[in-house]
Amino acid sequence: QPRMAPLSKMLLVGIGIVTAASGATPVVPGMKSFGIAIKQSQLQVGVEKTVFEYTLSATATHGVMTQAWHAGKTSGVSPELRIRYYIDGETEASVDYPLFLAHATGPAQTGGTNMKPGDQPGLNNSDIGPWGNSLFGRTHDSGWYNNYQVPFQKSIKITMTDPDKNSPFWYMCRGVENLPITMAGLTLPTTTRLELVHTRQTVTAGSLVNWANISGKSGLLRQLNLVINSTDYAYQEGCVSAKIDGSTDLWLSSGLEDYFLGAYFHSMPTEHLPFSGFQVLQPATSEPEKIHLNSLAAYRIHEPDPVLFTNSFVFQWIASSDNTHKNAGYCNYDYPATAIPNTVPPKFAGSVSVDALAWVYVWDT
């Protein structure tokens, strides 16, 4: 009979597998945690309030914000609550996001509640319980967390602004000095910075929308959060693509829901998965008289499949459903792949309101 390995060896092997799979980072000298927790402070409408500041120790090469949490009625249900990170003394925050969009939620998406068995939903007409993944989530109608890495080399200041009303808030954030900046299994340079690109525009159906345009730097696309409101569904067949280093065309989807790892837009269920999420309100219909305002909220996390570039990166999507004309060439229909065109696509009836955040981490080439 075959001999079984000792239990201690089996445990060590098992631990090794778990460690490798989880991408554990070794402790390095000079690691030190910092952060704050605030209990029921107050925001004055329209007034930018500092909620945390930190300057690195003299021996630290860099710091990384690793976690943030926010709650509070009514600030936690204010879609446009602004959170800003001022990096290394900058006067205009390079990391600046509205609360809902940063957590892949639109004003119409009211899911993510304090529901418990027998309770009424925490938000009107909500049938979705708390949801989340390793990077962000919604734990209550007014409770949010994220683990976005925000690197800095000298100092950081975080502020909060409620543009709608006076509101109480609860807040926590944490970071670590000298923490290796790791994502998608890669350790990034200590000089890495987050370029958070916010695109907010209303376009005519058929328009080409740029979600990021980076030049003169190396980097990695980490994530996209997207909220769309539209008078019809003239956008669901549009493909996502990227131009890398000016010479490489990379098709990232064969339709909009495909980019978010979904399938068949018109029958897509709501999903909140580890690397993607997708929720459409007002389900699509083939009966024109029943088509009315609809809202999509989605996210895509490029954790197992990083999109890397060396000196330039253009990240784009065509807001179109014109399969008859092959989306003006901004989709690929076979192998070998066709080139991404450089022409301006034709426009069609219908308007599409786009609100997107692209997380792009960059470093010097």
CSV table of C-alpha atoms in Angstrom, one decimal:
chain,number,residue,atom,x,y,z
A,1,GLN,CA,0.0,0.0,0.0
A,2,PRO,CA,1.2,3.5,-0.7
A,3,ARG,CA,2.6,5.4,2.3
A,4,MET,CA,0.9,8.6,3.2
A,5,ALA,CA,3.0,11.7,3.9
A,6,PRO,CA,3.2,12.9,7.5
A,7,LEU,CA,0.4,15.3,8.5
A,8,SER,CA,2.9,18.1,9.2
A,9,LYS,CA,4.3,17.8,5.6
A,10,MET,CA,0.8,17.8,4.2
A,11,LEU,CA,-0.1,20.9,6.1
A,12,LEU,CA,3.1,22.7,5.0
A,13,VAL,CA,2.4,21.8,1.4
A,14,GLY,CA,-1.2,23.1,1.8
A,15,ILE,CA,0.0,26.3,3.3
A,16,GLY,CA,2.5,26.8,0.5
A,17,ILE,CA,-0.3,26.4,-2.1
A,18,VAL,CA,-2.5,28.9,-0.3
A,19,THR,CA,0.4,31.4,0.1
A,20,ALA,CA,1.3,31.2,-3.6
A,21,ALA,CA,-2.3,31.5,-4.7
A,22,SER,CA,-3.0,34.5,-2.5
A,23,GLY,CA,0.1,36.3,-3.8
A,24,ALA,CA,1.5,36.9,-0.3
A,25,THR,CA,4.0,39.9,0.0
A,26,PRO,CA,7.0,39.5,2.3
A,27,VAL,CA,7.5,42.0,5.1
A,28,VAL,CA,10.2,44.5,4.3
A,29,PRO,CA,12.0,46.8,6.7
A,30,GLY,CA,10.3,50.1,7.7
A,31,MET,CA,6.7,48.9,7.2
A,32,LYS,CA,4.4,50.9,9.5
A,33,SER,CA,0.7,51.3,9.6
A,34,PHE,CA,-1.1,54.6,9.9
A,35,GLY,CA,-4.7,55.9,9.6
A,36,ILE,CA,-7.7,57.3,11.4
A,37,ALA,CA,-11.3,56.4,12.5
A,38,ILE,CA,-13.8,59.3,12.9
A,39,LYS,CA,-17.1,58.9,14.8
A,40,GLN,CA,-20.1,61.1,13.7
A,41,SER,CA,-18.4,64.2,12.5
A,42,GLN,CA,-20.3,66.8,10.4
A,43,LEU,CA,-20.1,68.0,6.8
A,44,GLN,CA,-21.3,71.5,5.9
A,45,VAL,CA,-23.0,71.7,2.5
A,46,GLY,CA,-20.4,72.6,-0.2
A,47,VAL,CA,-17.5,72.9,2.3
A,48,GLU,CA,-14.5,70.7,1.7
A,49,LYS,CA,-13.4,69.1,5.0
A,50,THR,CA,-10.1,67.5,5.7
A,51,VAL,CA,-10.6,64.1,7.2
A,52,PHE,CA,-7.0,62.8,7.2
A,53,GLU,CA,-3.4,64.0,6.6
A,54,TYR,CA,-0.1,62.2,6.9
A,55,THR,CA,3.6,62.8,6.2
A,56,LEU,CA,5.9,59.9,5.7
A,57,SER,CA,8.7,59.1,8.2
A,58,ALA,CA,12.1,60.3,7.2
A,59,THR,CA,13.3,56.7,6.4
A,60,ALA,CA,10.2,55.8,4.3
A,61,THR,CA,10.5,55.6,0.5
A,62,HIS,CA,6.8,55.7,-0.1
A,63,GLY,CA,3.4,55.0,1.4
A,64,VAL,CA,0.2,53.4,0.2
A,65,MET,CA,-3.3,54.0,1.3
A,66,THR,CA,-4.9,50.6,1.5
A,67,GLN,CA,-8.4,51.0,2.8
A,68,ALA,CA,-11.3,53.5,3.2
A,69,TRP,CA,-14.7,53.1,4.7
A,70,HIS,CA,-17.6,55.6,4.8
A,71,ALA,CA,-21.0,55.7,6.3
A,72,GLY,CA,-23.7,58.2,7.3
A,73,LYS,CA,-27.2,59.3,6.6
A,74,THR,CA,-27.4,61.4,4.6
A,75,SER,CA,-23.8,61.7,3.3
A,76,GLY,CA,-23.7,57.9,2.6
A,77,VAL,CA,-26.6,58.1,0.2
A,78,SER,CA,-25.4,61.2,-1.6
A,79,PRO,CA,-24.3,60.0,-5.1
A,80,GLU,CA,-22.1,63.1,-5.6
A,81,LEU,CA,-20.3,63.1,-2.3
A,82,ARG,CA,-16.8,64.0,-3.3
A,83,ILE,CA,-13.7,62.3,-1.9
A,84,ARG,CA,-10.3,63.8,-2.9
A,85,TYR,CA,-6.7,62.5,-2.3
A,86,TYR,CA,-4.1,65.3,-2.5
A,87,ILE,CA,-0.7,63.5,-3.3
A,88,ASP,CA,2.6,65.0,-2.2
A,89,GLY,CA,1.4,68.5,-1.7
A,90,GLU,CA,-0.5,69.0,-4.9
A,91,THR,CA,-3.0,71.8,-5.0
A,92,GLU,CA,-5.5,70.0,-7.3
A,93,ALA,CA,-6.3,66.4,-6.2
A,94,SER,CA,-5.2,63.8,-8.7
A,95,VAL,CA,-7.5,61.2,-7.1
A,96,ASP,CA,-10.9,62.7,-7.0
A,97,TYR,CA,-14.1,60.7,-7.2
A,98,PRO,CA,-17.9,60.8,-6.4
A,99,LEU,CA,-18.9,58.2,-3.8
A,100,PHE,CA,-21.4,56.2,-5.8
A,101,LEU,CA,-19.4,55.9,-9.0
A,102,ALA,CA,-16.2,54.9,-7.1
A,103,HIS,CA,-18.2,51.9,-5.9
A,104,ALA,CA,-19.7,51.1,-9.4
A,105,THR,CA,-23.2,52.4,-8.4
A,106,GLY,CA,-25.4,54.9,-10.2
A,107,PRO,CA,-28.1,57.1,-8.6
A,108,ALA,CA,-30.7,54.6,-9.8
A,109,GLN,CA,-29.0,51.6,-8.3
A,110,THR,CA,-30.5,51.3,-4.9
A,111,GLY,CA,-29.3,47.8,-4.0
A,112,GLY,CA,-26.9,47.0,-1.2
A,113,THR,CA,-28.9,47.3,2.0
A,114,ASN,CA,-29.2,46.5,5.6
A,115,MET,CA,-31.7,43.8,4.9
A,116,LYS,CA,-32.0,40.9,7.4
A,117,PRO,CA,-34.6,38.1,7.5
A,118,GLY,CA,-38.0,39.7,8.0
A,119,ASP,CA,-36.8,43.3,7.6
A,120,GLN,CA,-37.9,45.8,5.1
A,121,PRO,CA,-35.2,46.9,2.6
A,122,GLY,CA,-32.9,49.7,3.7
A,123,LEU,CA,-33.6,51.5,0.4
A,124,ASN,CA,-36.9,51.8,-1.5
A,125,ASN,CA,-37.6,48.9,-3.9
A,126,SER,CA,-34.3,47.2,-3.1
A,127,ASP,CA,-34.2,43.4,-3.3
A,128,ILE,CA,-30.4,43.1,-3.2
A,129,GLY,CA,-28.5,42.5,0.0
A,130,PRO,CA,-25.0,43.8,0.9
A,131,TRP,CA,-22.5,42.9,-1.8
A,132,GLY,CA,-18.8,43.3,-2.4
A,133,ASN,CA,-15.5,42.0,-3.6
A,134,SER,CA,-11.8,42.2,-2.6
A,135,LEU,CA,-11.6,45.9,-3.8
A,136,PHE,CA,-14.9,47.5,-2.9
A,137,GLY,CA,-18.5,47.0,-1.8
A,138,ARG,CA,-21.7,48.3,-0.3
A,139,THR,CA,-22.6,47.0,3.1
A,140,HIS,CA,-25.6,49.1,3.9
A,141,ASP,CA,-27.7,51.7,2.1
A,142,SER,CA,-25.3,54.3,3.5
A,143,GLY,CA,-22.2,52.1,4.1
A,144,TRP,CA,-19.3,51.7,1.7
A,145,TYR,CA,-15.8,50.3,1.7
A,146,ASN,CA,-12.9,50.1,-0.7
A,147,ASN,CA,-9.3,48.8,-0.7
A,148,TYR,CA,-8.0,50.9,-3.6
A,149,GLN,CA,-4.2,51.3,-3.4
A,150,VAL,CA,-3.3,55.0,-3.5
A,151,PRO,CA,0.5,55.4,-3.5
A,152,PHE,CA,2.4,58.5,-2.5
A,153,GLN,CA,6.1,59.5,-2.0
A,154,LYS,CA,5.9,62.3,0.6
A,155,SER,CA,2.5,63.1,2.0
A,156,ILE,CA,-1.2,62.7,1.5
A,157,LYS,CA,-4.3,64.7,2.4
A,158,ILE,CA,-7.9,63.3,2.1
A,159,THR,CA,-10.9,65.5,2.0
A,160,MET,CA,-14.7,65.1,1.8
A,161,THR,CA,-17.4,67.4,0.3
A,162,ASP,CA,-21.1,67.0,0.3
A,163,PRO,CA,-22.5,69.2,-2.4
A,164,ASP,CA,-26.2,68.6,-1.5
A,165,LYS,CA,-26.7,69.1,2.2
A,166,ASN,CA,-25.3,69.3,5.8
A,167,SER,CA,-24.7,65.7,6.8
A,168,PRO,CA,-23.1,63.6,9.5
A,169,PHE,CA,-20.5,61.0,8.6
A,170,TRP,CA,-18.5,58.2,10.0
A,171,TYR,CA,-15.1,57.5,8.3
A,172,MET,CA,-12.0,55.3,8.5
A,173,CYS,CA,-8.9,55.0,6.4
A,174,ARG,CA,-5.6,53.2,6.7
A,175,GLY,CA,-2.3,52.9,4.9
A,176,VAL,CA,1.2,51.4,5.3
A,177,GLU,CA,4.7,53.0,4.9
A,178,ASN,CA,7.0,51.1,2.5
A,179,LEU,CA,4.3,48.6,1.5
A,180,PRO,CA,5.2,46.9,-1.8
A,181,ILE,CA,2.7,48.0,-4.4
A,182,THR,CA,1.3,44.8,-5.8
A,183,MET,CA,-1.6,44.0,-8.2
A,184,ALA,CA,-2.3,41.3,-10.7
A,185,GLY,CA,0.6,39.3,-9.4
A,186,LEU,CA,3.1,42.1,-10.2
A,187,THR,CA,5.2,44.3,-7.9
A,188,LEU,CA,5.1,47.8,-9.2
A,189,PRO,CA,7.9,50.5,-8.8
A,190,THR,CA,7.8,52.4,-5.5
A,191,THR,CA,7.4,55.6,-7.7
A,192,THR,CA,4.0,54.4,-9.0
A,193,ARG,CA,1.1,56.9,-9.0
A,194,LEU,CA,-2.6,56.4,-9.5
A,195,GLU,CA,-4.1,58.3,-12.4
A,196,LEU,CA,-7.8,58.1,-11.8
A,197,VAL,CA,-9.4,59.2,-15.1
A,198,HIS,CA,-13.0,60.5,-14.7
A,199,THR,CA,-15.1,60.7,-17.9
A,200,ARG,CA,-18.5,62.4,-17.6
A,201,GLN,CA,-20.2,63.3,-20.9
A,202,THR,CA,-23.4,62.8,-22.8
A,203,VAL,CA,-22.8,61.7,-26.4
A,204,THR,CA,-24.8,60.9,-29.5
A,205,ALA,CA,-25.2,57.2,-30.1
A,206,GLY,CA,-22.4,56.0,-32.3
A,207,SER,CA,-19.8,58.2,-30.7
A,208,LEU,CA,-16.3,57.0,-29.7
A,209,VAL,CA,-15.7,57.6,-26.0
A,210,ASN,CA,-12.2,57.7,-24.6
A,211,TRP,CA,-11.9,56.4,-21.0
A,212,ALA,CA,-8.2,57.1,-20.7
A,213,ASN,CA,-5.4,58.6,-22.8
A,214,ILE,CA,-1.9,58.2,-21.2
A,215,SER,CA,1.4,59.1,-22.9
A,216,GLY,CA,5.0,59.3,-21.9
A,217,LYS,CA,4.6,56.7,-19.1
A,218,SER,CA,4.6,53.0,-18.5
A,219,GLY,CA,1.6,51.6,-16.6
A,220,LEU,CA,-1.2,49.2,-16.0
A,221,LEU,CA,-5.0,49.4,-16.3
A,222,ARG,CA,-6.4,48.1,-13.1
A,223,GLN,CA,-10.1,48.8,-13.2
A,224,LEU,CA,-13.1,50.5,-14.9
A,225,ASN,CA,-16.3,51.5,-13.2
A,226,LEU,CA,-19.1,52.6,-15.5
A,227,VAL,CA,-22.6,54.2,-15.1
A,228,ILE,CA,-24.7,54.8,-18.2
A,229,ASN,CA,-28.1,56.4,-18.5
A,230,SER,CA,-29.8,56.4,-21.9
A,231,THR,CA,-33.1,57.1,-23.6
A,232,ASP,CA,-32.8,53.8,-25.4
A,233,TYR,CA,-30.5,50.9,-25.8
A,234,ALA,CA,-28.4,52.3,-28.6
A,235,TYR,CA,-25.1,51.4,-26.9
A,236,GLN,CA,-25.1,47.8,-25.8
A,237,GLU,CA,-23.3,46.3,-28.8
A,238,GLY,CA,-20.4,48.8,-28.6
A,239,CYS,CA,-16.9,47.1,-28.2
A,240,VAL,CA,-14.1,48.1,-25.9
A,241,SER,CA,-10.6,48.4,-27.3
A,242,ALA,CA,-7.2,49.8,-26.5
A,243,LYS,CA,-4.2,51.2,-28.5
A,244,ILE,CA,-1.0,50.2,-26.7
A,245,ASP,CA,2.3,52.1,-27.3
A,246,GLY,CA,0.9,53.5,-30.5
A,247,SER,CA,1.4,50.3,-32.5
A,248,THR,CA,-0.5,47.5,-30.8
A,249,ASP,CA,-4.3,47.1,-31.2
A,250,LEU,CA,-6.0,45.2,-28.4
A,251,TRP,CA,-9.6,44.2,-28.6
A,252,LEU,CA,-11.0,44.0,-25.0
A,253,SER,CA,-14.6,42.9,-25.8
A,254,SER,CA,-17.0,41.9,-28.5
A,255,GLY,CA,-19.8,44.0,-27.0
A,256,LEU,CA,-20.4,46.1,-23.9
A,257,GLU,CA,-21.6,43.4,-21.5
A,258,ASP,CA,-18.8,41.1,-22.7
A,259,TYR,CA,-16.2,43.4,-21.3
A,260,PHE,CA,-17.9,43.0,-17.9
A,261,LEU,CA,-17.7,39.2,-18.4
A,262,GLY,CA,-21.5,39.0,-19.0
A,263,ALA,CA,-23.4,37.6,-22.0
A,264,TYR,CA,-26.6,38.5,-23.9
A,265,PHE,CA,-27.3,42.1,-22.6
A,266,HIS,CA,-31.1,41.7,-22.9
A,267,SER,CA,-31.2,38.8,-20.5
A,268,MET,CA,-28.3,39.7,-18.2
A,269,PRO,CA,-29.1,39.1,-14.5
A,270,THR,CA,-27.6,41.4,-11.9
A,271,GLU,CA,-24.1,40.2,-11.0
A,272,HIS,CA,-21.6,41.2,-8.3
A,273,LEU,CA,-18.7,38.9,-8.9
A,274,PRO,CA,-15.0,39.0,-7.8
A,275,PHE,CA,-13.8,40.6,-11.1
A,276,SER,CA,-16.9,42.0,-12.6
A,277,GLY,CA,-20.4,43.4,-11.9
A,278,PHE,CA,-23.3,44.4,-14.1
A,279,GLN,CA,-26.8,45.7,-13.3
A,280,VAL,CA,-29.3,47.1,-15.7
A,281,LEU,CA,-32.6,48.7,-14.5
A,282,GLN,CA,-35.6,48.8,-16.8
A,283,PRO,CA,-34.8,45.5,-18.6
A,284,ALA,CA,-34.3,45.8,-22.3
A,285,THR,CA,-37.2,45.0,-24.7
A,286,SER,CA,-37.6,44.6,-28.4
A,287,GLU,CA,-40.9,46.6,-28.3
A,288,PRO,CA,-40.0,50.2,-29.1
A,289,GLU,CA,-43.1,51.6,-27.4
A,290,LYS,CA,-41.9,50.1,-24.1
A,291,ILE,CA,-38.3,51.4,-24.3
A,292,HIS,CA,-37.7,54.3,-21.9
A,293,LEU,CA,-34.9,55.7,-19.7
A,294,ASN,CA,-32.6,52.9,-18.5
A,295,SER,CA,-29.6,52.8,-16.2
A,296,LEU,CA,-26.6,50.6,-16.2
A,297,ALA,CA,-23.9,50.2,-13.5
A,298,ALA,CA,-20.9,47.9,-14.0
A,299,TYR,CA,-17.4,47.3,-13.0
A,300,ARG,CA,-14.4,45.3,-14.4
A,301,ILE,CA,-11.3,44.5,-12.3
A,302,HIS,CA,-8.2,43.4,-14.3
A,303,GLU,CA,-6.7,41.4,-11.5
A,304,PRO,CA,-5.9,38.1,-13.3
A,305,ASP,CA,-5.5,39.8,-16.7
A,306,PRO,CA,-3.5,43.1,-16.4
A,307,VAL,CA,-3.4,45.4,-19.4
A,308,LEU,CA,0.1,46.7,-19.6
A,309,PHE,CA,1.8,49.4,-21.7
A,310,THR,CA,5.3,50.9,-22.0
A,311,ASN,CA,4.9,54.5,-23.2
A,312,SER,CA,1.2,55.1,-24.2
A,313,PHE,CA,-2.3,53.8,-23.7
A,314,VAL,CA,-5.6,54.8,-25.2
A,315,PHE,CA,-8.7,53.1,-23.7
A,316,GLN,CA,-11.9,53.5,-25.7
A,317,TRP,CA,-15.4,52.3,-26.3
A,318,ILE,CA,-17.9,53.0,-29.1
A,319,ALA,CA,-21.4,53.8,-27.8
A,320,SER,CA,-23.2,52.0,-30.5
A,321,SER,CA,-25.5,49.1,-31.4
A,322,ASP,CA,-25.0,49.4,-35.2
A,323,ASN,CA,-24.1,45.8,-36.0
A,324,THR,CA,-25.4,46.3,-39.5
A,325,HIS,CA,-22.5,48.5,-40.3
A,326,LYS,CA,-20.2,46.6,-38.0
A,327,ASN,CA,-20.0,49.5,-35.5
A,328,ALA,CA,-18.0,51.6,-38.0
A,329,GLY,CA,-15.1,49.2,-37.7
A,330,TYR,CA,-14.8,49.6,-33.9
A,331,CYS,CA,-15.5,45.9,-33.3
A,332,ASN,CA,-13.7,42.8,-34.5
A,333,TYR,CA,-15.6,40.0,-36.2
A,334,ASP,CA,-13.1,37.2,-36.9
A,335,TYR,CA,-9.6,35.9,-36.7
A,336,PRO,CA,-7.1,37.3,-37.5
A,337,ALA,CA,-8.2,40.5,-35.9
A,338,THR,CA,-8.7,43.7,-37.9
A,339,ALA,CA,-7.0,46.9,-37.0
A,340,ILE,CA,-8.8,49.5,-34.8
A,341,PRO,CA,-9.7,52.4,-37.1
A,342,ASN,CA,-8.5,56.0,-36.6
A,343,THR,CA,-11.6,57.5,-38.2
A,344,VAL,CA,-14.5,59.3,-36.5
A,345,PRO,CA,-17.5,57.0,-36.5
A,346,PRO,CA,-20.9,58.1,-37.8
A,347,LYS,CA,-23.5,59.2,-35.3
A,348,PHE,CA,-27.0,57.8,-34.9
A,349,ALA,CA,-30.3,58.7,-33.1
A,350,GLY,CA,-30.3,58.5,-29.4
A,351,SER,CA,-28.2,59.9,-26.6
A,352,VAL,CA,-26.0,58.1,-24.1
A,353,SER,CA,-24.9,59.6,-20.7
A,354,VAL,CA,-21.6,58.2,-19.7
A,355,ASP,CA,-20.0,58.4,-16.3
A,356,ALA,CA,-16.8,56.4,-15.9
A,357,LEU,CA,-13.7,56.0,-13.7
A,358,ALA,CA,-10.6,54.3,-15.0
A,359,TRP,CA,-7.9,53.2,-12.5
A,360,VAL,CA,-4.5,53.5,-14.3
A,361,TYR,CA,-1.3,53.0,-12.4
A,362,VAL,CA,1.7,54.7,-14.0
A,363,TRP,CA,5.4,55.1,-13.5
A,364,ASP,CA,8.3,56.7,-15.4
A,365,THR,CA,9.2,54.9,-18.7
